[in-house]
mmCIF file of C-alpha atoms in Angstrom:
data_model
loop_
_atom_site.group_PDB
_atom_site.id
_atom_site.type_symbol
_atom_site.label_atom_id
_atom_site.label_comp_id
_atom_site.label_asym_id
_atom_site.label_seq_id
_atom_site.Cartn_x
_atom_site.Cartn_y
_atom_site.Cartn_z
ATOM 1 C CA UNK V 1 356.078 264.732 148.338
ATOM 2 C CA UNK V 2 356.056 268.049 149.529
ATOM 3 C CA UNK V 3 359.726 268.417 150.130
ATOM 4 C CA UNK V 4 360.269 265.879 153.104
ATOM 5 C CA UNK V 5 362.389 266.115 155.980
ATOM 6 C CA UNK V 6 363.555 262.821 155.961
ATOM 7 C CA UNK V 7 364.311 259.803 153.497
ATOM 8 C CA UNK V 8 360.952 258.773 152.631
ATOM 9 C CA UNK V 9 360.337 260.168 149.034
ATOM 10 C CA UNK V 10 363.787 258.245 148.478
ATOM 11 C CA UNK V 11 361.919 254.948 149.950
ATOM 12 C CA UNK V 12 359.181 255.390 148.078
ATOM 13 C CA UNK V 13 360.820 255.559 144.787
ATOM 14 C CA UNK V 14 363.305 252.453 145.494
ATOM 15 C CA UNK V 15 359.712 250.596 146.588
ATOM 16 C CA UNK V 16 358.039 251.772 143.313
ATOM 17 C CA UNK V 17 361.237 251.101 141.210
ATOM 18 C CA UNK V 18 361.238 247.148 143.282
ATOM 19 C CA UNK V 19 357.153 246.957 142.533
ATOM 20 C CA UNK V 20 355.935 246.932 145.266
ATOM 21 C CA UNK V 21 352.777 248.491 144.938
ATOM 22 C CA UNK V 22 349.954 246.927 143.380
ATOM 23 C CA UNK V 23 348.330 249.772 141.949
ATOM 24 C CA UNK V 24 349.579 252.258 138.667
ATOM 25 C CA UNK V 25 351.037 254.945 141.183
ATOM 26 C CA UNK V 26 352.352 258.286 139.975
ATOM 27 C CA UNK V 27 354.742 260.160 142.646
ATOM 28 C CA UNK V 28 355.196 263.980 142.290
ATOM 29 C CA UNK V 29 357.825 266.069 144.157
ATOM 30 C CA UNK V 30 356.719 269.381 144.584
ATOM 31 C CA UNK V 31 360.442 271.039 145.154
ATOM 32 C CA UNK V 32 359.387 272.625 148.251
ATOM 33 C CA UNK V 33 357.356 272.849 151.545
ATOM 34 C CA UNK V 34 354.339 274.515 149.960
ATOM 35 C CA UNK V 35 352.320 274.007 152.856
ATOM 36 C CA UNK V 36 348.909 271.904 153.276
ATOM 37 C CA UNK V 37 347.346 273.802 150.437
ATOM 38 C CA UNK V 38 350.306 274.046 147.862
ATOM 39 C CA UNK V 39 351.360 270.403 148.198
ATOM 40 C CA UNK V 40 347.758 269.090 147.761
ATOM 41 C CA UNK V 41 347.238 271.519 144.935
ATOM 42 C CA UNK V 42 350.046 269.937 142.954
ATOM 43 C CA UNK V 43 348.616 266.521 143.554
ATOM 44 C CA UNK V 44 345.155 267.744 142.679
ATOM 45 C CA UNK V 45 346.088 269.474 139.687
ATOM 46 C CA UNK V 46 347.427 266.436 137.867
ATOM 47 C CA UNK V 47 344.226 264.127 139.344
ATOM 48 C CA UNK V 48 342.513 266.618 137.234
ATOM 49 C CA UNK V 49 344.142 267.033 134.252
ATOM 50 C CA UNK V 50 344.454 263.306 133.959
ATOM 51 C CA UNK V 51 340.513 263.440 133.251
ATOM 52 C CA UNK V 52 339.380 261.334 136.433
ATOM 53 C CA UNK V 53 335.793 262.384 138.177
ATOM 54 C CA UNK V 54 336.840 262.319 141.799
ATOM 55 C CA UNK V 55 340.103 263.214 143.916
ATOM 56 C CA UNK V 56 340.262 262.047 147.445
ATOM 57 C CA UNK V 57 342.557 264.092 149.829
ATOM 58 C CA UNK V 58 344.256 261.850 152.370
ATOM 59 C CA UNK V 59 346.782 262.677 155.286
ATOM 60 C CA UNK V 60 349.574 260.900 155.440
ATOM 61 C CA UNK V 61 348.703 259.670 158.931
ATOM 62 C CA UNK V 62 345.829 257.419 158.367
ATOM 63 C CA UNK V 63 345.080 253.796 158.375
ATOM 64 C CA UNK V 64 341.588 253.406 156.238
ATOM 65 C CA UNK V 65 338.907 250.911 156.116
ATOM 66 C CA UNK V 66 338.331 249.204 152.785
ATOM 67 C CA UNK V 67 335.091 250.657 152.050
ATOM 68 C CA UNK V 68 336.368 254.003 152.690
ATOM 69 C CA UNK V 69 336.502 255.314 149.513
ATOM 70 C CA UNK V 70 333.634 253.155 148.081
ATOM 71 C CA UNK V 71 331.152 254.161 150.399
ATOM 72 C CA UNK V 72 332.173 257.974 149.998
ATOM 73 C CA UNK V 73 331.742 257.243 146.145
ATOM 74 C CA UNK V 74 328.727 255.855 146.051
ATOM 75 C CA UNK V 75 327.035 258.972 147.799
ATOM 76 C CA UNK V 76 328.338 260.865 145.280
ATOM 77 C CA UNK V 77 326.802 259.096 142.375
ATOM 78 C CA UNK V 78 323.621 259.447 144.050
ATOM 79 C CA UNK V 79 323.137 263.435 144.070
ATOM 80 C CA UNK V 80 324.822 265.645 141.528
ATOM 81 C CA UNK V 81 325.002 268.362 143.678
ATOM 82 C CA UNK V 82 327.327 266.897 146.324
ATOM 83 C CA UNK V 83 330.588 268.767 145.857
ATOM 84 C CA UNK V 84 332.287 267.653 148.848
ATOM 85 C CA UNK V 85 331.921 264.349 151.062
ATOM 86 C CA UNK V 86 334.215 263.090 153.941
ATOM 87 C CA UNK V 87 334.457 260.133 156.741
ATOM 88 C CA UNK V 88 333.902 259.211 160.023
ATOM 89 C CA UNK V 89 337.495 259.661 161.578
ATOM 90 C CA UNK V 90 338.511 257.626 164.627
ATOM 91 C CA UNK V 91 341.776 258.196 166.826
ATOM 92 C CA UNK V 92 343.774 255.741 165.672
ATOM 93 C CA UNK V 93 343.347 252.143 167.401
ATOM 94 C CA UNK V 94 339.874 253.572 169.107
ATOM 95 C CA UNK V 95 336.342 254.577 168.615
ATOM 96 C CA UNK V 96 337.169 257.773 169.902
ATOM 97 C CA UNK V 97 335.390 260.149 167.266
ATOM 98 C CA UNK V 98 338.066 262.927 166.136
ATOM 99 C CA UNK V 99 335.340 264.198 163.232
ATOM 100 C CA UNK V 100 331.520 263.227 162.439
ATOM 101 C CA UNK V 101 331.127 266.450 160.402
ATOM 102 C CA UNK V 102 332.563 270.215 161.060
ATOM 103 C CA UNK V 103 330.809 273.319 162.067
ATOM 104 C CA UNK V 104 331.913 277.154 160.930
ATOM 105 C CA UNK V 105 330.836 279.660 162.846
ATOM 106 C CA UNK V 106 330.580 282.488 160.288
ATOM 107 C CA UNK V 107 331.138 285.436 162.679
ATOM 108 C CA UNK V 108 334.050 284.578 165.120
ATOM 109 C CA UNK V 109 336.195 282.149 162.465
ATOM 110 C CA UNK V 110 335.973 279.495 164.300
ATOM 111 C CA UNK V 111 335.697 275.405 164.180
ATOM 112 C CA UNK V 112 334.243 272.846 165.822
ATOM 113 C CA UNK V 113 333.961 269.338 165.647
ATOM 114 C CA UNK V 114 331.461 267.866 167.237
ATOM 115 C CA UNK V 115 331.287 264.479 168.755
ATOM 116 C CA UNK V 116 335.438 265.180 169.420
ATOM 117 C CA UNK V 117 336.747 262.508 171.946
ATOM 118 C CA UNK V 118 333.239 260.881 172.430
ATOM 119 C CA UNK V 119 332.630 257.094 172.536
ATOM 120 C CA UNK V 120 331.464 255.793 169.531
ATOM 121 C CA UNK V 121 327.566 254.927 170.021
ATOM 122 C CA UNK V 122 325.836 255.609 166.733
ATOM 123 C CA UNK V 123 325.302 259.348 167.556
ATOM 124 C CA UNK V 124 326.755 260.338 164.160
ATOM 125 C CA UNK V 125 325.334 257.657 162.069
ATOM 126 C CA UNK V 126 323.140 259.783 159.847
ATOM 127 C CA UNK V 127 324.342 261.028 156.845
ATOM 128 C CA UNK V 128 323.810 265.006 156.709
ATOM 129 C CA UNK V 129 324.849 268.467 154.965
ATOM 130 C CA UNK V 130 327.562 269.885 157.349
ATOM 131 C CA UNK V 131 329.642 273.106 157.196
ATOM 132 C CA UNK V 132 332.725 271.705 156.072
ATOM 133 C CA UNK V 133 335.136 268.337 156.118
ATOM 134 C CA UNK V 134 338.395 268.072 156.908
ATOM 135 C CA UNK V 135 341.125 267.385 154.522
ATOM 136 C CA UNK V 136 342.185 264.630 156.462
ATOM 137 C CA UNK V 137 339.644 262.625 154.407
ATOM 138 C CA UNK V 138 337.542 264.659 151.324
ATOM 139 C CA UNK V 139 336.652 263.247 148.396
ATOM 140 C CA UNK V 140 335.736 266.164 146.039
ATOM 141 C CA UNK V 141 334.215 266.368 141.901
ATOM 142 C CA UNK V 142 335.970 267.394 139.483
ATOM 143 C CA UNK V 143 333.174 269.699 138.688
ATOM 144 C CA UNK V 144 334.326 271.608 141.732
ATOM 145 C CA UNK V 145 337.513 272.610 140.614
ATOM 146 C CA UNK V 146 335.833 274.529 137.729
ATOM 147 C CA UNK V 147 333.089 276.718 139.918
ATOM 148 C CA UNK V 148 335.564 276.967 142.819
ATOM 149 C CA UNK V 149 339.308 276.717 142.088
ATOM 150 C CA UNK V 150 341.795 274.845 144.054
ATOM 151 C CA UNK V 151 342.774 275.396 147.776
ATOM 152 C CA UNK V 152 343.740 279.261 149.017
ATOM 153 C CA UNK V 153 347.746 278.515 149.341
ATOM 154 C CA UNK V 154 348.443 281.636 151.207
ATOM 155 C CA UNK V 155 346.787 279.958 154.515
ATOM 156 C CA UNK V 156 350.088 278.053 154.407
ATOM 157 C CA UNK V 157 348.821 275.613 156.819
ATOM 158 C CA UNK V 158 345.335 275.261 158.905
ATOM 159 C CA UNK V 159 342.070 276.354 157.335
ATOM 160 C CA UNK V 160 342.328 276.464 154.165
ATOM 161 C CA UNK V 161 340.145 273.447 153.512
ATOM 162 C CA UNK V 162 337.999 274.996 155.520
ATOM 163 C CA UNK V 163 337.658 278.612 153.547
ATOM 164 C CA UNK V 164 337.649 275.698 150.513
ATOM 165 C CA UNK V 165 334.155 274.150 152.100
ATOM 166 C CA UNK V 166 332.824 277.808 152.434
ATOM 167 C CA UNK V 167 333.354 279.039 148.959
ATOM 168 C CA UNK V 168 332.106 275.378 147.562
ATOM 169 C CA UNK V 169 328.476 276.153 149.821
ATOM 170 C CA UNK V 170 328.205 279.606 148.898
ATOM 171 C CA UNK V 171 328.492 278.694 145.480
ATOM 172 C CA UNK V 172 326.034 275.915 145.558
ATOM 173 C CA UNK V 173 327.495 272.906 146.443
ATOM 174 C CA UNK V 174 326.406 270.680 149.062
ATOM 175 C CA UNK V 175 329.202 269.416 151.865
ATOM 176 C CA UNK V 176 328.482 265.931 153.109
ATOM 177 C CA UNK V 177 329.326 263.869 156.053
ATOM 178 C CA UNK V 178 329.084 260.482 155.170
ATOM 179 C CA UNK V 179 329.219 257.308 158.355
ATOM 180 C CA UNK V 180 329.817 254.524 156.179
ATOM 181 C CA UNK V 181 332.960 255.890 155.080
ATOM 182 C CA UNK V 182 335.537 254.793 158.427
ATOM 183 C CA UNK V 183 339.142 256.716 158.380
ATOM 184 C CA UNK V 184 341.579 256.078 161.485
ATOM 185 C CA UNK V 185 343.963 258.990 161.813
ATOM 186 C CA UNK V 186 347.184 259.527 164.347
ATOM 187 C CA UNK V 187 346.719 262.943 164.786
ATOM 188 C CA UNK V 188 348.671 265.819 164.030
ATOM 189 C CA UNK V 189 351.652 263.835 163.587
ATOM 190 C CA UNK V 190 353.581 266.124 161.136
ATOM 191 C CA UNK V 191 352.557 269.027 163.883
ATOM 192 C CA UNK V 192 354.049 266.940 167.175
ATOM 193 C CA UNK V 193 351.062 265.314 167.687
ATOM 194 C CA UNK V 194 347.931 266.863 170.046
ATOM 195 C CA UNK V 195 349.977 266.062 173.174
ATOM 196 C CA UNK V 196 353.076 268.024 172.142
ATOM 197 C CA UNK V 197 351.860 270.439 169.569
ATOM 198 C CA UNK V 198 354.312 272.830 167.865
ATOM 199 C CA UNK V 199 354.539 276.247 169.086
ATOM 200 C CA UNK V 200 353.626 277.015 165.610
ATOM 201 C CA UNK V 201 350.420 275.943 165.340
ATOM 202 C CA UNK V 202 348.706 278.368 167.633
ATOM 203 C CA UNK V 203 350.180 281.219 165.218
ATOM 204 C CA UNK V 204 348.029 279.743 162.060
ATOM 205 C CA UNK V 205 344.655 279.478 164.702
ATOM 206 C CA UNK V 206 344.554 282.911 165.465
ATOM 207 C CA UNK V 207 345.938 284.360 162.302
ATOM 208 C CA UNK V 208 343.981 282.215 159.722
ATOM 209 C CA UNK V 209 341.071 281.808 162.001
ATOM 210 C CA UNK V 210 340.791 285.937 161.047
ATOM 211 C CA UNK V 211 341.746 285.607 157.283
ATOM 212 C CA UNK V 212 338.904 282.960 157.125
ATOM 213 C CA UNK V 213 336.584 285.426 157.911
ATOM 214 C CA UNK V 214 337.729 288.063 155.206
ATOM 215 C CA UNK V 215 337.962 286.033 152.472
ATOM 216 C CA UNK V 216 334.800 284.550 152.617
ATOM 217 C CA UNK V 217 332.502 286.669 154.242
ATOM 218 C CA UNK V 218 334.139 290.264 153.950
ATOM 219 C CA UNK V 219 335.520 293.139 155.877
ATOM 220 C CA UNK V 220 331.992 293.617 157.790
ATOM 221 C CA UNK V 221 332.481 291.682 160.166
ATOM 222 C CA UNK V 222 336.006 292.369 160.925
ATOM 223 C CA UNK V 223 334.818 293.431 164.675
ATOM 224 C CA UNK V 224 333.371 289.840 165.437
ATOM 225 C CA UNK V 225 336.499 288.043 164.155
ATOM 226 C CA UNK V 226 339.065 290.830 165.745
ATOM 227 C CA UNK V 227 337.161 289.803 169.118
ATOM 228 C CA UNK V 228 337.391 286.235 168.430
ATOM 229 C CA UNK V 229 341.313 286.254 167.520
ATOM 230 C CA UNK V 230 342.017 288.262 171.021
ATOM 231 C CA UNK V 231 339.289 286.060 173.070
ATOM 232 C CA UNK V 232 341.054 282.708 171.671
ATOM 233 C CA UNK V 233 344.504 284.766 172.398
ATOM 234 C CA UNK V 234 343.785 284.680 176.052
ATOM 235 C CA UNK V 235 342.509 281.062 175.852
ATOM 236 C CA UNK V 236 345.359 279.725 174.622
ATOM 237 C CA UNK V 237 347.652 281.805 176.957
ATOM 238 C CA UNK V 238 346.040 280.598 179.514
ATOM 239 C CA UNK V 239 346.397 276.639 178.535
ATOM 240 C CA UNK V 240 349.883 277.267 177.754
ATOM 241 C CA UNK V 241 350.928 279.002 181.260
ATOM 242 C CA UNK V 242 349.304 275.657 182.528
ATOM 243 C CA UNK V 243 349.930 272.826 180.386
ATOM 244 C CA UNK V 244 352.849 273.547 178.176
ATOM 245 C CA UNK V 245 356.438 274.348 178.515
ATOM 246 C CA UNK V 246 358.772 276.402 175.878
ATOM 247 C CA UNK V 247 355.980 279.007 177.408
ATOM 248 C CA UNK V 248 357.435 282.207 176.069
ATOM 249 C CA UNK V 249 358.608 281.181 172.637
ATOM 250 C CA UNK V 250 354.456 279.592 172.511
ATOM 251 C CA UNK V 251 353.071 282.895 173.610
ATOM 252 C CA UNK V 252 355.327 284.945 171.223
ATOM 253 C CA UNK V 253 353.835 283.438 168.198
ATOM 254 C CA UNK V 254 350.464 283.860 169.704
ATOM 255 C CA UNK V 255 350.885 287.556 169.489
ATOM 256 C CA UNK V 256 352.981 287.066 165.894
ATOM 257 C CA UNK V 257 349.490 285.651 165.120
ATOM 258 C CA UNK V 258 347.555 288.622 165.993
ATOM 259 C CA UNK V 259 350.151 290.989 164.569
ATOM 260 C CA UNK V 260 350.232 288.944 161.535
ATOM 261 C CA UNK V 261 346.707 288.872 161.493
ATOM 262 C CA UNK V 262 345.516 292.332 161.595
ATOM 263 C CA UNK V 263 348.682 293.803 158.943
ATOM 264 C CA UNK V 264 347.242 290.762 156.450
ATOM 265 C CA UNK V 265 350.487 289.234 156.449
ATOM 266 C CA UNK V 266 350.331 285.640 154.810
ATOM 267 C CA UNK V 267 352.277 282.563 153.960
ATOM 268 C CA UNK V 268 354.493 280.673 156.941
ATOM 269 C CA UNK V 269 354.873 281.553 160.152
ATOM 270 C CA UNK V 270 358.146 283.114 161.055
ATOM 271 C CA UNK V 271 360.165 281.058 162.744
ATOM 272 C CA UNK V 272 361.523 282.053 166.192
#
């Protein structure tokens, strides 16, 4: 538990304490909002120390099939060199794909999932390398851990599975989507969900979108992502003056973002 807002750590222990799960769980309370990367860390940490051969990341708004985890293992037991492997994730209650795989373009910092909002029609059956998975659903080796290291926590929030997929392939490691393996996920809940998303959340695209790009491929192409950060800038501006309101405190942390950006500044976004 990564320091929650509400009453459900408290929940879960009294349901733990009462038995109620059917499974040996171990709950952890991290003592603070760490972010994405420092709460999983903790979690991971522990997984791995305990000795076990895989650790499957999870969000905390999903609803999974019960092969999910199976079928992801399975791959993994047939090729060594599979670092990472994640699902096919669904909208929640649809077959509305929300990720068949991820793309990273290395120049511009920026991610795309492909299939996103199609109909379900057996376009992303095939199981294939991709450029990363989301950490929505990833199931990674232990092995990893040892060539790799755990999550970047300085990301705070947003791509820092992402800049965890990167360093995994340039060190060798093959990232796998795998079909069989069926997650259903609410979307962005702990965010405000993608039809009221927090303010916030455009200040981690452009800044860590940018920081992406120099920690994993270096300071040469600091023009390409500096180009990106501004071009997505005015995107986003753009969809806000149109679709949002709160408009000016949304457009302030856009800039934060870029400010924040280029002076390297890390961690969580101010708050406004």
């Amino acid at each position: 538990d990564n320091l929650s807002s509400d009453d459900s750590y408290a929940r879960l222990l009294e349901d733990h304490h009462n038995g109620e799960f059917m499974i040996p769980v171990e709950l952890i309370q991290s003592g603070g909002n760490l972010g994405f990367a420092g709460g999983n860390n903790i979690g991971i940490q522990a997984a791995y120390e305990s000795g076990l051969e895989y650790i499957w990341l999870l969000n905390n708004d999903t609803v999974v099939d019960p092969h999910a985890l199976i079928s992801l293992v399975i791959e993994m037991e047939k090729d060594q060199k599979i670092g990472i492997i994640g699902s096919k994730i669904y909208y929640y209650n649809t077959n509305l794909i929300w990720f068949a795989g991820g793309e990273v373009n290395e120049w511009f910092g920026s991610v795309n999932h492909p299939g996103l909002r199609e109909k379900d029609e057996g376009q992303f059956n095939q199981l294939r390398e991709v450029d990363f998975i989301t950490g929505c659903s990833l199931l990674l080796r232990k092995e990893l851990i040892e060539t790799v290291g755990y999550m970047r926590e300085d990301y705070f929030l947003y791509y820092e599975e992402t800049d965890w997929n990167v360093r995994a392939r340039q060190t060798g490691w093959k990232i796998v989507y795998c079909p069989q393996s069926i997650v259903y996920h609410k979307v962005s809940l702990s965010s405000g969900g993608e039809q009221n998303i927090s303010p916030y959340v455009d200040y981690y695209d452009i800044r860590n979108g940018f920081h992406l790009i120099l920690n994993t491929y270096g300071w040469s192409r600091v023009p390409t992502a500096f180009s990106s950060m501004i071009w997505k800038s005015v995107k986003k501006t753009l969809k806000i003056i149109l679709k949002y309101n709160n408009k000016g405190k949304r457009i302030h942390y856009l800039f934060m973002g870029i400010w924040d950006g280029c002076r390297l500044k890390r961690g969580k976004h101010p708050v406004l």
